[in-house]
Amino acid sequence: MSRIDDRFADLRQQNHRALIPYAMAGYPDYDSTLKIVRGMVKGGADIIELGFPFSDPLADGPTIQNAATTSLNIGMTLSKYYSMLDEIRDITDIPIICMTYSNVAYSVGYDRFIYDMQKHGIDGIILPDMSIDESKEYRDISAKYGMDTIFLASPNSTDARCSRIIEVSDGFLYLVAVYGTTGAQMGVQRYAIDALLRIKGMSRDLPVGVGFGIRTGEDIKLYVKNGADALIVGSAILNVVRDAPHDIETSVSRYVDTLKRETTEGA
Amino acid sequence: MSKFGDFGGAYIPETLVPAVEELQQEYARFSQESSFRSELESYLKDYAGRYTPIYHAKNLSKRIGGAQIHLKREDLCHGGAHKINNTLGQALLAKRMGKRRIIAETGAGQHGVATAMACAALGMKAEVYMGSKDVERQRLNVYRMKLLGADVIPVKAGSRTLKDAINDAIRDWITNVNDTYYLLGSAVGPHPYPTMVRDFQSVIGEEILEQMGVPDVAIACVGGGSNAIGTFHPLYNKSTKLIGVEAGGSGLDSGLHSATLSAGRPGILHGMLSYLLQDDTGQVLETHSISAGLDYPGVGPEHSYYKDSGRVTYSVATDSEVADAFTTLCKTEGIIPALESAHALAEAIKVAPTMKASEDIIVTLSGRGDKDMDIIRRYYEQN
């Protein structure tokens, strides 16, 4: 049982769903990221997704692209990312997922990358451009270090494809709720609900998280009603940060709290 | 085959998987169909102007000394570059697949122009992503695309060049995956693009064999590497020495270059595992070249395989060597080459004197240089 598995087991007992807010490490700067994370914990986040920037984030819309550029421009590196994780681990044992792109892991070497991530308290990894077909070595090494590999499914993934994704995913399956990049299109699409129902029918014990385009409590309520086990909120958090540069921790905490209220069925 | 040794593959967001699988299946099906092949052949002949000639550059050969330099005149293709070989193939495929919306990326603008032409000829609409830096330095091609009925979408992210245009084209494809065909312009990207683009460009090397037999040396420039792979692939099992030439910019030591195979290491970008210009933690580096068409930090995965296997030698030509080769060809033969193609010429000028007068070098002259007038004029004003 990983820390992510434990968290889902606890939530299930309380009839809660997981709220997973996203921050980009180094956006708007190093210290502010720590404030954002504290705000998330205070606001009731269940798991945190901490992005590591990549120069060419082709699954991301303008908000996360800009955050990545800012982070790289202020000199974010893997060693700074690890120091940041160490500081976060001093204040919380919340499960943390690293999201970045395949080349970051490949470039450092899968073994070195996953070992370091694990050592600094990362519980799971999301690489949006790591197709399951190319993932054998990455998964084998992750298994060696007890790292959860979270894979994505899309509304246009066939049943056969979804079965394979479910088979290789640890922690949870990440359903991409829109045709598009992160944050580019807000709101809940009918096809996303259909995909959620279809995948929930196949996923058995593996929790299903939904992300891309979630902004409001209403969005969350709709996904929860249709069986989502986790809700991932990315670009909307970064927009809150952008709009409240002087009071980041409180703004994030309030926003996360508002969303968290909707993660209990019938709330 | 989705891989070239370890290189290639399809490192893509899940949303693109059904589209890429459909493309693999449809390409495999149509490329075997005789009606598809004969339709493409007739477009290549009557519309693009193939065969392209091989010209024995006697004046140039005499000036340089040593081997005989021959030019494969892809610059005489309709549109002024080899790009049309690929865009006609893919546009015909898109049409047979029932796709109505075509998107493409372009660097120097040659692929954008060739896409706009093929789409106009086949009654389709093209939208072309182009880095805003390239929009500035290739204004003539932007206007040509618009005249041909294409929409040009400037990309302001990142280094504002070809790499960023590909990023945004992929993002568009993810967003409009159900009705959109991505007409990729080089032998890069996820499988099956590197194979498909190579197949469509192999007409270059096949014609060379037919027209002059097996040359002693074949030289082509490499950005993404489509004209080079089209030249090399049919010659792969022959005795020809194959040389790919990358953009050396201000020199490899300066850091201002686009010499992926010479100075990069394997990495994952744009859906493929291939050599990549990147820093220690995998961030993709900005590139520099006098020619927008070679200004790309990645390279086709088959070239990475050819490099590691040792079958092909990859060298570099610096901006100043390229400018010299450019003017030399203008003055000796009355041919204005594209700056991209001038990289291959610069290498031929280095290699020819080491060879015998009875030996033959074929240089793929991938495009004509009309588009580069402003750049070369400014270069000589500053140097």
XYZ file of C-alpha atoms in Angstrom:
650
model
C 0.000 0.000 0.000
C 1.435 3.320 -1.023
C 0.728 6.586 0.748
C -1.667 7.423 -2.128
C -3.503 4.093 -1.701
C -3.813 4.737 2.049
C -5.247 8.177 1.440
C -7.908 6.802 -0.934
C -8.763 4.032 1.553
C -9.276 6.598 4.347
C -11.369 8.833 2.123
C -13.534 5.935 1.021
C -14.345 5.147 4.645
C -15.463 8.740 5.189
C -17.381 8.769 1.897
C -15.148 11.591 0.650
C -13.481 12.115 -2.690
C -9.899 13.309 -3.067
C -9.229 16.915 -3.951
C -5.885 17.211 -5.751
C -4.768 20.800 -6.360
C -1.761 21.519 -8.563
C 1.118 23.922 -8.116
C 4.038 24.572 -10.420
C 7.283 24.478 -8.464
C 8.925 27.857 -8.881
C 5.795 29.761 -9.892
C 5.555 32.611 -9.230
C 8.800 32.000 -7.286
C 10.364 29.469 -4.903
C 9.008 30.889 -1.617
C 5.545 31.513 -3.029
C 5.300 27.865 -4.053
C 5.834 26.926 -0.398
C 3.055 29.350 0.583
C 0.780 27.817 -2.045
C 1.446 24.336 -0.700
C 0.752 25.491 2.898
C -2.499 27.081 1.671
C -3.478 23.827 -0.010
C -2.839 21.782 3.120
C -4.772 24.295 5.251
C -7.648 24.344 2.787
C -8.053 20.582 3.059
C -6.254 19.185 0.010
C -6.002 15.378 0.126
C -3.100 14.948 -2.294
C -0.885 17.608 -3.896
C 0.395 17.616 -7.447
C 3.660 19.533 -7.697
C 4.710 20.273 -11.253
C 8.312 20.373 -12.379
C 8.651 22.653 -15.407
C 9.540 21.482 -18.909
C 10.483 23.831 -21.738
C 7.997 22.302 -24.191
C 4.846 21.278 -22.306
C 2.688 20.176 -25.209
C -0.253 18.906 -23.136
C -0.555 22.242 -21.325
C -2.552 25.349 -22.143
C -1.358 28.949 -21.751
C -1.672 29.146 -17.920
C 0.638 26.238 -17.131
C 2.913 27.064 -20.093
C 3.452 30.530 -18.656
C 4.016 29.138 -15.174
C 6.643 26.735 -16.565
C 8.403 29.549 -18.396
C 8.429 31.711 -15.256
C 9.782 28.842 -13.190
C 12.574 28.053 -15.655
C 13.435 31.739 -15.970
C 13.985 32.049 -12.214
C 16.332 29.083 -12.420
C 14.281 26.108 -11.239
C 16.339 22.919 -11.329
C 15.811 19.406 -10.064
C 18.087 20.060 -7.074
C 15.978 23.099 -6.108
C 12.865 20.985 -6.593
C 14.279 18.422 -4.177
C 15.142 21.124 -1.590
C 11.598 22.397 -1.914
C 10.248 18.889 -1.321
C 12.440 18.565 1.776
C 10.963 21.801 3.147
C 7.439 20.604 2.368
C 8.095 17.264 4.038
C 9.086 19.149 7.216
C 5.528 20.464 7.494
C 3.278 17.745 6.060
C 3.071 14.061 5.186
C 0.358 14.602 2.560
C 0.845 12.421 -0.550
C 2.661 14.376 -3.282
C 2.688 13.627 -6.994
C 5.291 14.983 -9.370
C 4.013 15.980 -12.763
C 6.523 16.683 -15.494
C 7.326 15.482 -19.019
C 9.043 12.305 -20.148
C 12.243 13.989 -21.273
C 13.045 15.264 -17.787
C 12.970 11.693 -16.455
C 14.666 10.225 -19.528
C 17.391 12.856 -19.582
C 18.458 12.275 -15.976
C 17.956 8.527 -16.405
C 14.794 6.800 -15.175
C 16.624 5.077 -12.330
C 18.304 8.197 -10.987
C 15.151 10.294 -11.448
C 12.785 7.929 -9.674
C 15.275 7.145 -6.910
C 15.759 10.865 -6.167
C 12.036 11.602 -6.346
C 11.297 8.775 -3.933
C 14.071 9.843 -1.569
C 12.663 13.388 -1.371
C 9.130 12.268 -0.620
C 7.369 11.981 -3.971
C 4.684 9.259 -3.928
C 3.643 9.152 -7.564
C 4.643 10.441 -10.994
C 2.559 11.705 -13.916
C 4.187 12.066 -17.340
C 1.459 13.177 -19.767
C 3.496 12.274 -22.844
C 4.536 8.828 -21.563
C 2.417 6.490 -23.614
C 1.859 3.098 -21.947
C 3.354 1.530 -25.080
C 6.738 3.161 -24.384
C 6.606 2.817 -20.605
C 8.032 -0.628 -19.817
C 11.418 0.468 -18.486
C 9.926 3.441 -16.640
C 7.351 1.203 -14.941
C 9.842 -1.516 -14.031
C 12.135 0.987 -12.346
C 9.199 2.710 -10.610
C 8.093 -0.646 -9.231
C 11.602 -1.237 -7.898
C 11.399 1.965 -5.808
C 7.716 1.619 -4.870
C 6.843 4.698 -6.916
C 3.239 4.964 -8.149
C 2.948 5.477 -11.909
C -0.216 7.377 -12.737
C -1.279 7.130 -16.367
C -3.850 9.184 -18.232
C -6.888 8.078 -20.186
C -8.893 10.204 -22.589
C -12.593 10.238 -23.521
C -11.609 8.787 -26.908
C -9.606 5.889 -25.412
C -11.169 2.585 -26.462
C -12.298 0.042 -23.851
C -9.382 -2.199 -24.756
C -6.961 0.682 -24.316
C -8.562 1.684 -20.996
C -8.136 -1.866 -19.684
C -4.439 -1.722 -20.447
C -4.108 1.724 -18.832
C -5.933 0.490 -15.734
C -3.615 -2.497 -15.583
C -0.418 -0.417 -15.511
C -1.663 2.472 -13.322
C -0.900 2.713 -9.610
C -2.601 5.058 -7.164
C -5.337 6.180 -9.507
C -6.201 6.607 -13.161
C -6.216 10.186 -14.438
C -9.099 10.855 -16.825
C -8.460 13.853 -19.059
C -11.885 15.498 -19.140
C -11.554 17.625 -22.277
C -10.262 17.364 -25.802
C -7.630 19.970 -25.374
C -4.809 21.199 -23.220
C -4.905 21.972 -19.497
C -7.067 24.929 -18.579
C -7.814 25.884 -22.167
C -11.465 24.987 -21.925
C -13.321 25.284 -18.632
C -16.517 23.474 -17.667
C -17.902 19.946 -17.785
C -18.500 18.264 -21.141
C -21.136 15.598 -21.703
C -18.527 13.317 -23.285
C -16.416 13.581 -20.127
C -19.281 12.313 -17.969
C -19.862 9.455 -20.434
C -16.171 8.562 -20.311
C -16.153 8.705 -16.520
C -19.117 6.342 -16.254
C -17.554 3.986 -18.800
C -14.149 3.887 -17.091
C -15.667 3.584 -13.599
C -17.426 0.503 -14.916
C -14.059 -1.061 -15.719
C -11.673 0.226 -13.060
C -12.666 -2.045 -10.112
C -10.501 -1.030 -7.117
C -8.432 1.576 -8.938
C -9.709 5.078 -8.136
C -10.513 7.334 -11.088
C -9.447 10.977 -10.935
C -10.756 13.638 -13.289
C -8.776 16.672 -14.372
C -8.464 19.415 -17.061
C -10.892 22.320 -17.063
C -12.187 22.024 -13.466
C -12.699 25.409 -11.813
C -15.837 25.570 -9.679
C -17.577 23.664 -6.923
C -20.355 22.988 -9.430
C -17.903 21.226 -11.778
C -16.744 19.075 -8.884
C -20.268 18.266 -7.717
C -21.151 16.994 -11.186
C -18.119 14.716 -11.424
C -18.635 13.433 -7.869
C -22.268 12.618 -8.656
C -21.044 10.541 -11.613
C -18.520 8.543 -9.656
C -15.231 10.452 -9.705
C -12.891 9.393 -6.887
C -10.543 12.366 -7.252
C -10.675 15.838 -8.722
C -7.532 17.513 -10.032
C -7.508 21.301 -10.230
C -4.544 22.914 -11.972
C -4.822 26.037 -14.107
C -7.625 27.459 -11.909
C -5.293 27.398 -8.886
C -2.560 29.163 -10.823
C -5.073 31.819 -11.824
C -5.981 32.356 -8.148
C -2.268 32.771 -7.416
C -1.848 35.193 -10.303
C -4.782 37.310 -9.105
C -3.707 37.501 -5.444
C 0.060 37.998 -5.454
C 0.169 39.543 -1.950
C -1.991 37.093 -0.072
C -1.198 33.805 -1.752
C -1.490 31.429 1.192
C -4.907 32.681 2.335
C -6.332 32.939 -1.187
C -5.256 29.421 -2.075
C -6.460 28.051 1.237
C -9.884 29.674 0.827
C -10.243 28.489 -2.758
C -9.200 24.923 -1.929
C -11.604 24.920 1.026
C -14.492 25.977 -1.234
C -13.722 23.135 -3.649
C -13.138 20.605 -0.875
C -16.659 21.156 0.467
C -18.030 19.639 -2.735
C -16.086 16.396 -2.537
C -18.535 14.684 -0.215
C -21.450 13.061 -1.954
C -24.721 14.771 -1.099
C -22.844 17.703 0.435
C 8.139 -0.833 -37.613
C 7.713 2.000 -35.158
C 11.384 2.124 -34.144
C 14.787 2.690 -35.670
C 16.937 0.788 -33.195
C 15.915 2.419 -29.908
C 14.904 5.652 -31.615
C 11.467 6.815 -32.705
C 8.355 5.393 -31.058
C 5.288 7.400 -30.081
C 5.615 9.392 -26.843
C 2.262 11.134 -27.017
C -0.619 12.277 -24.806
C -3.314 9.619 -24.621
C -5.828 11.772 -26.528
C -3.685 11.446 -29.653
C -3.371 7.660 -29.478
C -6.556 6.885 -31.461
C -5.599 9.476 -34.105
C -2.069 8.151 -34.453
C -3.305 4.548 -34.626
C -5.842 5.499 -37.291
C -3.082 7.209 -39.267
C -0.845 4.118 -38.990
C -3.602 1.868 -40.290
C -4.794 4.168 -43.056
C -1.284 4.911 -44.264
C -0.437 1.202 -44.323
C -3.604 0.541 -46.322
C -3.480 3.388 -48.837
C 0.259 3.251 -49.470
C -0.273 -0.280 -50.833
C -3.246 0.685 -52.963
C -2.402 1.131 -56.639
C -5.024 3.846 -57.201
C -3.488 5.943 -54.394
C 0.007 5.466 -55.761
C -0.944 6.317 -59.310
C -2.852 9.411 -58.206
C 0.182 10.580 -56.197
C 2.502 9.822 -59.117
C 0.395 11.849 -61.472
C 0.336 14.824 -59.075
C 4.103 14.558 -58.608
C 4.606 14.560 -62.369
C 2.035 17.030 -63.663
C 1.657 19.320 -60.659
C 5.002 19.249 -58.829
C 7.087 18.876 -62.009
C 8.921 15.606 -61.336
C 11.346 14.183 -62.395
C 13.611 16.908 -61.175
C 16.834 17.065 -63.201
C 20.340 16.324 -62.071
C 22.631 19.112 -63.154
C 26.360 18.585 -63.518
C 27.781 21.767 -61.972
C 30.877 21.872 -64.207
C 31.879 25.445 -63.411
C 31.641 24.855 -59.696
C 33.483 21.527 -59.946
C 36.263 23.188 -61.928
C 36.506 26.080 -59.472
C 36.741 23.750 -56.450
C 38.801 20.977 -58.054
C 38.621 17.251 -57.413
C 35.342 15.359 -57.734
C 32.495 16.227 -60.072
C 29.661 17.985 -58.225
C 26.127 17.227 -59.359
C 22.986 18.911 -58.083
C 19.676 17.114 -57.551
C 17.420 19.999 -58.469
C 14.628 19.806 -55.876
C 14.676 23.611 -56.066
C 12.891 23.196 -59.396
C 9.895 21.502 -57.776
C 6.680 23.494 -57.783
C 6.905 25.857 -54.825
C 10.686 25.870 -54.914
C 11.512 23.029 -52.529
C 11.305 19.271 -51.937
C 8.519 19.851 -49.411
C 5.799 19.344 -52.050
C 6.746 15.616 -52.363
C 5.503 15.075 -48.824
C 2.570 17.483 -48.730
C 0.978 15.983 -51.848
C 1.320 12.500 -50.355
C -0.115 13.421 -46.987
C -2.862 15.695 -48.362
C -4.034 12.882 -50.653
C -3.983 10.537 -47.658
C -5.938 13.024 -45.516
C -8.518 13.355 -48.241
C -8.952 9.594 -48.503
C -9.254 9.420 -44.727
C -12.134 11.876 -44.961
C -10.395 14.602 -42.925
C -11.556 18.081 -43.827
C -9.378 20.246 -41.661
C -5.613 20.308 -42.229
C -3.125 21.827 -39.827
C 0.616 22.156 -40.319
C 3.673 23.814 -38.824
C 6.337 25.646 -40.708
C 9.812 27.000 -40.022
C 11.194 28.811 -43.067
C 7.715 28.726 -44.523
C 8.512 26.236 -47.301
C 6.455 23.447 -45.745
C 3.645 25.898 -45.062
C 3.669 27.018 -48.680
C 3.819 23.430 -49.952
C 0.928 22.498 -47.640
C -1.117 25.478 -48.816
C -0.466 24.489 -52.454
C -1.373 20.821 -51.996
C -4.516 21.751 -50.047
C -5.601 24.309 -52.653
C -5.070 21.757 -55.413
C -7.111 19.135 -53.549
C -9.832 21.498 -52.381
C -8.963 21.541 -48.680
C -8.343 24.272 -46.132
C -4.984 24.596 -44.339
C -4.117 26.350 -41.096
C -0.389 26.802 -40.588
C 1.375 27.432 -37.271
C 4.527 29.512 -37.584
C 6.821 30.925 -34.888
C 6.490 34.706 -34.747
C 10.278 35.073 -35.186
C 9.988 33.093 -38.427
C 6.946 35.143 -39.491
C 9.234 38.179 -39.249
C 12.205 36.745 -41.127
C 10.204 34.920 -43.807
C 7.543 37.493 -44.621
C 7.442 36.627 -48.296
C 6.420 33.042 -47.541
C 3.743 34.235 -45.108
C 2.205 36.264 -47.898
C 2.478 33.348 -50.318
C 0.604 31.074 -47.886
C -2.157 33.628 -47.503
C -2.464 34.050 -51.281
C -2.798 30.284 -51.562
C -5.734 30.336 -49.191
C -4.091 29.175 -45.964
C -4.445 30.820 -42.563
C -1.143 31.557 -40.848
C -1.209 31.453 -37.042
C 1.812 33.153 -35.413
C 3.184 31.359 -32.317
C 4.576 33.623 -29.609
C 5.625 30.952 -27.073
C 9.165 29.817 -26.325
C 11.842 30.566 -28.895
C 9.118 31.528 -31.426
C 10.543 29.208 -34.091
C 9.806 25.806 -35.634
C 9.892 23.887 -32.328
C 7.190 26.103 -30.852
C 5.124 25.934 -34.033
C 5.147 22.127 -33.705
C 4.124 22.385 -30.025
C 1.114 24.509 -30.908
C 0.165 22.340 -33.876
C 0.184 19.310 -31.554
C -1.940 21.224 -29.021
C -4.415 22.066 -31.784
C -4.465 18.403 -32.829
C -5.196 17.316 -29.231
C -8.065 19.826 -29.120
C -9.582 18.950 -32.509
C -8.521 15.330 -32.697
C -11.715 14.024 -34.261
C -11.774 15.971 -37.516
C -8.250 17.297 -37.973
C -5.331 15.925 -39.955
C -1.878 17.076 -38.828
C 0.297 17.393 -41.912
C 3.769 17.276 -40.384
C 6.522 18.613 -42.597
C 9.640 16.700 -41.665
C 10.655 13.136 -40.864
C 10.052 13.785 -37.156
C 7.237 13.298 -34.630
C 5.535 10.140 -33.392
C 5.359 6.977 -35.472
C 4.237 6.727 -38.301
C 5.336 10.243 -39.369
C 9.103 9.600 -39.646
C 8.476 6.531 -41.823
C 5.680 8.088 -43.854
C 7.557 11.322 -44.600
C 10.678 9.319 -45.480
C 8.654 7.188 -47.890
C 7.172 10.252 -49.609
C 10.614 11.904 -49.868
C 12.399 8.757 -51.056
C 11.458 9.753 -54.586
C 14.591 11.954 -54.389
C 17.024 9.080 -53.838
C 15.168 6.725 -56.170
C 15.435 9.228 -59.015
C 19.131 9.776 -58.274
C 19.776 6.029 -58.704
C 17.785 5.975 -61.920
C 19.395 9.102 -63.357
C 23.077 8.645 -62.482
C 23.503 5.187 -60.998
C 25.261 4.833 -57.659
C 27.108 8.076 -56.762
C 30.367 7.983 -54.797
C 29.161 10.546 -52.271
C 25.706 11.951 -51.487
C 25.321 15.081 -49.375
C 22.175 16.670 -47.953
C 21.377 19.199 -45.244
C 19.684 18.059 -42.017
C 17.262 20.067 -39.898
C 14.423 17.689 -39.144
C 16.032 15.778 -41.984
C 13.364 15.024 -44.586
C 15.300 15.812 -47.776
C 18.313 13.995 -46.336
C 16.389 10.861 -45.386
C 14.707 10.925 -48.824
C 18.157 11.061 -50.403
C 19.877 8.546 -48.102
C 17.267 5.844 -47.621
C 17.311 4.507 -51.211
C 21.141 4.660 -51.152
C 21.437 2.968 -47.755
C 22.393 -0.445 -49.161
C 24.643 0.957 -51.878
C 28.335 1.810 -51.702
C 27.672 5.576 -51.597
C 29.286 7.542 -48.782
C 26.443 9.476 -47.153
C 26.993 12.829 -45.449
C 24.347 14.836 -43.586
C 25.136 18.471 -42.832
C 23.735 20.282 -39.820
C 23.601 23.984 -39.128
C 26.778 24.982 -37.299
C 25.552 28.561 -36.796
C 28.335 30.627 -35.236
C 30.273 27.423 -34.475
C 29.683 24.522 -32.077
C 31.750 26.189 -29.330
C 29.606 29.328 -29.444
C 26.484 27.464 -28.350
C 24.669 29.283 -31.173
C 23.892 26.445 -33.571
C 21.332 23.789 -34.485
C 23.695 20.824 -34.720
C 21.545 18.249 -32.947
C 23.384 15.092 -33.992
C 26.834 16.606 -33.507
C 26.240 18.290 -30.144
C 23.093 16.740 -28.651
C 22.231 13.526 -26.844
C 19.137 11.289 -26.957
C 15.917 12.748 -25.555
C 12.156 12.860 -26.002
C 10.486 15.743 -27.847
C 7.509 15.981 -30.186
C 6.511 12.386 -29.642
C 9.828 10.761 -30.564
C 12.998 9.515 -28.944
C 15.886 10.977 -30.915
C 18.967 13.134 -30.541
C 18.049 16.440 -28.924
C 19.782 19.676 -27.961
C 19.066 19.885 -24.243
C 20.618 20.945 -20.958
C 21.596 18.637 -18.060
C 18.025 18.220 -16.832
C 16.374 17.771 -20.184
C 15.222 21.319 -20.897
C 15.302 21.875 -24.642
C 17.870 24.457 -25.752
C 17.274 27.346 -28.092
C 18.871 26.979 -31.483
C 20.441 29.319 -33.954
C 20.964 29.158 -37.683
C 21.168 31.546 -40.610
C 18.496 29.338 -42.182
C 15.099 29.173 -40.487
C 14.458 25.749 -42.009
C 17.274 24.141 -40.003
C 16.521 25.992 -36.767
C 15.284 22.953 -34.823
C 16.673 21.298 -31.664
C 15.518 17.799 -32.598
C 16.116 15.560 -35.612
C 14.353 12.658 -37.297
C 14.831 9.397 -35.365
C 16.084 7.488 -38.405
C 19.019 9.910 -38.606
C 19.825 9.189 -34.950
C 19.897 5.519 -35.856
C 22.074 6.144 -38.928
C 24.466 8.200 -36.799
C 24.873 5.560 -34.098
C 25.204 2.765 -36.665
C 27.934 4.760 -38.408
C 26.326 4.348 -41.842
C 25.972 8.114 -42.291
C 28.515 10.776 -41.360
C 27.059 13.977 -39.918
C 29.058 17.167 -40.159
C 28.330 20.863 -39.697
C 28.627 23.992 -41.788
C 28.864 27.373 -40.081
C 26.903 30.443 -41.156
C 29.964 31.964 -42.812
C 30.797 28.766 -44.736
C 27.175 28.666 -45.832
C 27.193 32.276 -47.018
C 30.353 31.567 -49.035
C 28.848 28.450 -50.614
C 25.665 30.370 -51.377
C 27.433 33.150 -53.306
C 29.816 30.711 -54.981
C 26.914 28.786 -56.507
C 25.180 32.004 -57.550
C 28.295 33.258 -59.344
C 29.588 30.009 -60.894
C 26.317 28.413 -61.981
C 23.638 31.101 -61.905
C 21.642 29.130 -59.336
C 20.429 30.740 -56.108
C 20.180 27.972 -53.510
C 18.124 28.014 -50.321
C 20.339 28.738 -47.306
C 19.389 25.279 -46.010
C 20.702 23.644 -49.184
C 23.808 25.849 -49.090
C 24.848 23.849 -45.987
C 25.090 20.735 -48.167
C 26.996 22.714 -50.805
C 29.476 23.965 -48.209
C 30.270 20.361 -47.308
C 30.644 19.413 -51.000
C 33.129 22.271 -51.387
C 35.147 20.817 -48.487
C 34.980 17.201 -49.674
C 35.429 17.521 -53.461
C 39.145 18.493 -53.386
C 39.935 15.300 -51.432
C 38.448 13.172 -54.222
C 39.429 12.214 -57.787
C 38.111 14.035 -60.869
C 36.543 10.753 -61.993
C 34.396 10.549 -58.849
C 30.904 11.957 -58.420
C 29.240 13.845 -55.601
C 25.493 14.349 -55.618
C 24.256 17.295 -53.563
C 20.539 17.469 -52.874
C 19.676 21.065 -53.639
C 16.553 20.938 -51.518
C 15.212 24.397 -52.317
C 15.723 27.683 -54.077
C 16.931 30.789 -52.316
C 14.504 33.503 -53.378
C 12.992 33.437 -49.888
C 16.407 34.206 -48.379
C 17.239 37.446 -50.195
C 16.645 39.677 -47.149
C 18.645 37.430 -44.828
C 21.680 37.127 -47.083
C 21.618 40.861 -47.854
C 21.577 41.682 -44.132
C 24.291 39.098 -43.481
C 26.635 40.796 -45.934
C 25.783 44.239 -44.552
C 26.906 43.049 -41.119
C 29.878 40.868 -42.095
